Short mmCIF file of C-alpha atoms and ligand atoms in Angstrom, two decimals:
data_model
loop_
_atom_site.label_atom_id
_atom_site.label_comp_id
_atom_site.label_asym_id
_atom_site.label_seq_id
_atom_site.Cartn_x
_atom_site.Cartn_y
_atom_site.Cartn_z
CA MET A 1 78.47 -53.45 68.95
CA SER A 2 75.57 -52.40 66.71
CA LYS A 3 76.50 -49.60 64.34
CA GLN A 4 74.49 -46.38 64.02
CA PRO A 5 72.29 -46.54 60.90
CA SER A 6 72.82 -43.99 58.16
CA SER A 7 70.73 -40.85 58.62
CA ILE A 8 69.72 -40.98 54.97
CA ALA A 9 68.24 -44.48 55.35
CA PRO A 10 64.45 -44.57 54.94
CA ILE A 11 61.79 -44.91 57.62
CA GLY A 12 59.45 -47.88 57.12
CA VAL A 13 55.76 -47.58 57.93
CA PHE A 14 53.13 -50.30 57.57
CA ASP A 15 49.48 -51.05 58.18
CA SER A 16 46.95 -53.73 57.30
CA GLY A 17 45.98 -51.42 54.45
CA VAL A 18 45.82 -47.76 53.52
CA GLY A 19 44.88 -46.49 57.01
CA GLY A 20 48.49 -46.00 58.06
CA LEU A 21 48.77 -43.29 55.41
CA SER A 22 47.20 -41.04 58.06
CA VAL A 23 50.31 -41.69 60.16
CA LEU A 24 52.65 -41.36 57.17
CA LYS A 25 51.23 -37.89 56.54
CA ALA A 26 52.03 -36.86 60.11
CA VAL A 27 55.56 -38.31 59.77
CA ARG A 28 56.07 -36.32 56.55
CA LYS A 29 54.95 -33.12 58.31
CA VAL A 30 57.13 -33.60 61.38
CA MET A 31 60.18 -34.93 59.48
CA PRO A 32 60.14 -33.29 56.05
CA GLN A 33 63.54 -34.55 54.85
CA GLU A 34 63.11 -38.27 55.46
CA HIS A 35 62.83 -40.92 52.81
CA LEU A 36 59.73 -42.99 53.53
CA LEU A 37 58.65 -46.55 52.66
CA TYR A 38 55.01 -47.50 53.10
CA VAL A 39 53.57 -51.02 52.97
CA ALA A 40 49.78 -51.52 52.77
CA ASP A 41 48.93 -55.16 53.43
CA SER A 42 45.60 -54.62 51.67
CA ALA A 43 45.35 -58.22 50.44
CA ASN A 44 44.97 -59.20 54.09
CA ALA A 45 42.91 -56.29 55.49
CA PRO A 46 41.16 -56.14 57.81
CA TYR A 47 43.53 -57.69 60.35
CA GLY A 48 40.75 -57.36 62.94
CA ASP A 49 39.05 -60.51 61.61
CA ARG A 50 42.24 -62.61 61.52
CA HIS A 51 43.66 -64.85 64.19
CA VAL A 52 46.62 -63.74 66.25
CA GLY A 53 49.21 -66.04 64.62
CA PHE A 54 48.30 -64.78 61.17
CA ILE A 55 48.65 -61.09 62.15
CA GLU A 56 51.96 -61.78 63.88
CA GLY A 57 53.23 -63.60 60.78
CA ARG A 58 52.25 -60.71 58.51
CA ALA A 59 53.85 -58.12 60.83
CA LEU A 60 57.11 -60.12 60.89
CA ALA A 61 57.15 -60.62 57.09
CA ILE A 62 56.58 -56.92 56.41
CA ALA A 63 59.13 -55.86 59.03
CA GLN A 64 61.64 -58.20 57.39
CA PHE A 65 60.99 -56.55 54.01
CA LEU A 66 61.51 -53.10 55.55
CA VAL A 67 64.71 -54.16 57.31
CA GLU A 68 66.02 -55.63 54.04
CA SER A 69 65.11 -52.31 52.40
CA ASN A 70 67.54 -50.71 54.87
CA ALA A 71 64.92 -48.98 57.06
CA LYS A 72 66.43 -47.19 60.08
CA ALA A 73 63.14 -47.38 62.01
CA ILE A 74 59.72 -48.96 61.66
CA VAL A 75 56.36 -47.43 62.54
CA VAL A 76 53.63 -50.00 63.11
CA ALA A 77 50.88 -47.69 61.85
CA CYS A 78 48.19 -50.13 62.91
CA ASN A 79 46.61 -50.40 66.35
CA THR A 80 45.59 -53.99 65.73
CA ALA A 81 49.06 -55.16 64.64
CA THR A 82 50.55 -53.28 67.61
CA ALA A 83 48.16 -54.95 70.04
CA VAL A 84 48.98 -58.41 68.66
CA ALA A 85 52.59 -58.31 67.47
CA ILE A 86 54.60 -55.48 69.01
CA GLU A 87 56.43 -57.64 71.55
CA LYS A 88 57.39 -60.21 68.91
CA LEU A 89 58.60 -57.45 66.55
CA ARG A 90 60.69 -55.77 69.25
CA SER A 91 62.24 -59.04 70.38
CA THR A 92 63.09 -59.96 66.77
CA TYR A 93 64.55 -56.65 65.50
CA ARG A 94 66.87 -54.18 67.16
CA LEU A 95 65.97 -51.03 65.24
CA PRO A 96 63.54 -48.51 66.80
CA ILE A 97 59.98 -49.79 66.39
CA ILE A 98 57.27 -47.22 67.10
CA ALA A 99 53.82 -48.46 68.03
CA MET A 100 50.25 -47.13 67.87
CA GLU A 101 47.76 -47.28 70.67
CA PRO A 102 44.37 -45.59 71.10
CA ALA A 103 44.85 -42.08 72.51
CA ILE A 104 42.93 -42.77 75.74
CA LYS A 105 45.33 -40.84 77.95
CA PRO A 106 45.00 -37.49 76.09
CA ALA A 107 41.24 -37.99 75.74
CA VAL A 108 40.87 -38.44 79.51
CA ARG A 109 42.74 -35.16 79.95
CA LEU A 110 40.45 -33.36 77.48
CA THR A 111 37.00 -34.60 78.48
CA LYS A 112 34.79 -32.33 80.54
CA SER A 113 31.86 -34.74 80.86
CA GLN A 114 34.24 -37.45 82.14
CA ILE A 115 32.84 -39.78 79.49
CA ILE A 116 34.86 -40.74 76.40
CA GLY A 117 34.16 -43.10 73.52
CA VAL A 118 36.89 -45.19 71.88
CA LEU A 119 36.29 -46.29 68.29
CA ALA A 120 38.51 -49.17 67.13
CA THR A 121 38.50 -52.72 65.80
CA ARG A 122 37.22 -55.43 68.09
CA ARG A 123 40.66 -57.03 68.30
CA THR A 124 42.28 -53.77 69.44
CA LEU A 125 39.58 -53.16 72.05
CA GLU A 126 39.89 -56.70 73.41
CA SER A 127 43.68 -56.42 73.78
CA PRO A 128 45.44 -56.43 77.15
CA ALA A 129 47.06 -53.10 76.17
CA VAL A 130 43.66 -51.38 76.01
CA ALA A 131 42.58 -53.05 79.27
CA ASP A 132 45.74 -51.60 80.88
CA LEU A 133 44.97 -48.10 79.51
CA CYS A 134 41.42 -48.29 80.88
CA ARG A 135 42.73 -49.37 84.27
CA LEU A 136 45.34 -46.60 84.31
CA TYR A 137 43.14 -43.72 83.15
CA GLY A 138 39.60 -44.87 83.90
CA GLU A 139 39.45 -44.02 87.56
CA ASN A 140 37.48 -40.79 87.19
CA THR A 141 36.37 -41.16 83.60
CA ARG A 142 33.96 -43.58 82.02
CA ILE A 143 35.65 -45.10 78.98
CA ILE A 144 33.17 -46.65 76.52
CA LEU A 145 34.78 -49.06 74.06
CA GLN A 146 32.95 -49.18 70.71
CA PRO A 147 34.00 -51.77 68.12
CA CYS A 148 33.36 -50.58 64.56
CA PRO A 149 33.21 -53.56 62.18
CA GLY A 150 32.99 -52.54 58.53
CA LEU A 151 34.69 -49.13 58.72
CA VAL A 152 38.15 -50.37 57.71
CA GLU A 153 36.59 -52.09 54.69
CA GLN A 154 34.78 -48.91 53.65
CA VAL A 155 38.04 -46.93 53.67
CA GLU A 156 39.84 -49.75 51.80
CA ARG A 157 37.11 -49.65 49.13
CA GLY A 158 37.50 -45.91 48.76
CA GLU A 159 33.95 -45.48 50.08
CA ALA A 160 34.53 -43.10 52.97
CA ASP A 161 31.67 -40.82 51.96
CA THR A 162 28.83 -43.17 51.03
CA GLU A 163 25.41 -43.52 52.59
CA PHE A 164 26.36 -46.93 54.00
CA THR A 165 29.50 -45.52 55.70
CA ARG A 166 27.45 -42.71 57.20
CA GLN A 167 24.92 -45.25 58.47
CA LEU A 168 27.67 -47.32 60.10
CA LEU A 169 29.14 -44.22 61.73
CA GLY A 170 25.72 -43.20 63.03
CA ARG A 171 25.11 -46.67 64.43
CA TYR A 172 28.45 -46.67 66.31
CA ILE A 173 28.63 -43.04 67.43
CA ALA A 174 25.02 -42.09 68.31
CA PRO A 175 24.92 -44.36 71.41
CA LEU A 176 28.18 -42.82 72.66
CA LEU A 177 26.74 -39.32 72.40
CA ALA A 178 23.52 -40.50 74.04
CA GLU A 179 25.60 -41.72 76.99
CA GLY A 180 27.14 -38.24 77.31
CA ALA A 181 30.55 -38.75 75.68
CA ASP A 182 32.10 -35.40 74.72
CA THR A 183 35.38 -36.84 73.41
CA LEU A 184 35.93 -39.52 70.78
CA VAL A 185 39.17 -41.42 70.28
CA LEU A 186 39.92 -42.65 66.76
CA GLY A 187 41.67 -45.88 67.75
CA CYS A 188 42.28 -47.19 64.25
CA THR A 189 44.52 -45.51 61.68
CA HIS A 190 41.86 -45.85 58.98
CA TYR A 191 39.41 -43.64 60.87
CA PRO A 192 41.11 -40.24 60.38
CA PHE A 193 40.05 -40.64 56.73
CA LEU A 194 36.46 -40.65 58.04
CA GLU A 195 36.95 -37.59 60.22
CA PRO A 196 35.02 -35.16 57.96
CA GLN A 197 32.03 -37.54 58.05
CA ILE A 198 32.37 -37.99 61.82
CA ARG A 199 32.60 -34.23 62.33
CA ARG A 200 29.44 -33.68 60.28
CA LEU A 201 27.67 -36.28 62.39
CA VAL A 202 28.73 -35.04 65.84
CA GLY A 203 28.88 -31.26 65.32
CA ASP A 204 31.61 -29.03 66.63
CA GLN A 205 31.10 -29.47 70.39
CA ILE A 206 32.70 -32.93 70.44
CA THR A 207 36.48 -33.35 70.67
CA ILE A 208 38.03 -35.87 68.30
CA VAL A 209 41.44 -37.25 69.28
CA GLU A 210 43.84 -39.25 67.15
CA PRO A 211 47.51 -39.83 67.86
CA SER A 212 49.31 -39.65 64.49
CA THR A 213 51.20 -36.43 65.25
CA ALA A 214 52.20 -37.70 68.70
CA VAL A 215 53.48 -40.90 67.07
CA ALA A 216 55.49 -38.91 64.50
CA ARG A 217 57.05 -36.86 67.33
CA GLN A 218 57.86 -40.04 69.24
CA LEU A 219 59.60 -41.37 66.10
CA GLU A 220 61.56 -38.13 65.83
CA ARG A 221 62.69 -38.44 69.47
CA ARG A 222 63.76 -42.07 68.94
CA LEU A 223 65.76 -41.10 65.86
CA MET A 224 67.55 -38.21 67.54
CA GLY A 225 71.08 -38.14 66.13
CA CYS A 226 69.96 -40.05 63.06
CA ILE A 227 67.59 -37.54 61.43
CA ASN A 228 68.03 -36.79 57.76
CA VAL A 229 68.86 -33.11 57.61
CA ALA A 230 70.42 -33.21 54.13
CA SER A 231 69.14 -30.19 52.26
CA ALA A 232 70.09 -31.52 48.81
CA GLY A 233 67.75 -33.87 46.98
CA MET A 234 64.02 -34.38 47.30
CA PRO A 235 62.83 -36.66 50.09
CA GLN A 236 61.21 -39.70 48.50
CA GLU A 237 58.21 -41.87 49.28
CA HIS A 238 57.89 -45.43 48.03
CA PHE A 239 54.53 -47.16 48.31
CA TYR A 240 53.95 -50.92 48.24
CA THR A 241 50.77 -52.95 48.35
CA THR A 242 50.01 -56.65 48.66
CA GLY A 243 46.65 -55.96 47.01
CA ALA A 244 45.73 -55.05 43.43
CA VAL A 245 48.21 -52.44 42.19
CA ASP A 246 45.86 -50.48 39.90
CA LYS A 247 43.22 -50.09 42.59
CA ALA A 248 45.90 -49.17 45.14
CA HIS A 249 47.34 -46.54 42.82
CA ALA A 250 44.03 -44.65 42.69
CA LEU A 251 43.24 -44.99 46.38
CA VAL A 252 46.73 -44.27 47.75
CA SER A 253 47.06 -41.25 45.45
CA ARG A 254 43.71 -39.91 46.65
CA LEU A 255 44.48 -40.40 50.34
CA TRP A 256 48.09 -39.18 50.08
CA GLY A 257 46.97 -36.13 48.13
CA GLU A 258 49.02 -36.51 44.95
CA SER A 259 49.51 -39.10 42.22
CA VAL A 260 52.07 -41.66 43.41
CA ASN A 261 53.53 -44.86 42.06
CA VAL A 262 52.51 -48.02 43.97
CA GLN A 263 54.48 -51.25 43.58
CA GLY A 264 53.21 -54.75 44.17
CA LEU A 265 54.59 -56.82 47.02
CA VAL A 266 53.94 -60.51 47.53
N1 LIG B 1 44.42 -49.47 60.55
C1 LIG B 1 44.29 -50.64 61.37
C2 LIG B 1 44.32 -50.28 62.85
O1 LIG B 1 44.78 -49.20 63.19
C3 LIG B 1 43.14 -51.47 60.92
C4 LIG B 1 43.16 -52.82 61.51
C5 LIG B 1 42.49 -53.90 60.73
O2 LIG B 1 42.83 -54.10 59.57
O3 LIG B 1 41.65 -54.56 61.33
O4 LIG B 1 43.92 -51.03 63.70
#
């Protein structure tokens, strides 16, 4: 019989890089007492350009690190890693593993023009999971899939607000608006860090949907009975990167919103 994990055990969250911090922020808001571990696999970002076996290997190695760090649940805060490796992760580990997927279902509910645009990496958009979502929810809505090469790299470089990033966003989003999309799905966890730039580009009539809060709530439901409600002691966050630690320190601190310590992970 598997024993119930300790409620004070941490929650592990990982992404190909710093994008999953957008999900970590939602987890912190929804579950304020939890201890959190975050792994940014920045040495290997973007996953979107890697072959399937490589991404699966990285997801398993990071999950193993989180399990050895006593995590009571894992959030795969990466649409690409979810699309490629979620089945392997769930068949390897027995703890709750929460996945990301582009928020197509809520977007279909929100659109009035019945046209939505989905921004994500090519690998996510080519996945069977996204094909299933389009089949399920695309009956009365046109779902336009827009790959966005280069955006993950811009966020990883800390260049969310440069001319080049704005050009990329314009190139990817303008055709969606021209087709009549009134709702945009941010199908990559890096993209919420570009939301101010996207909002400036599209104006305030367009709905932008991203699922980090829904994912945090799903995590909370899965952990029911194992939530850390201890009022004593500060909840902690530990950040790890496979990339350069000094660069990660500056970037993670900026995106997280306060100066944090980042440790190296091989
Ligand atoms: N944040 C990841 C995602 O949600 C980026 C994937 C990548 O590195 O290609 O898909």
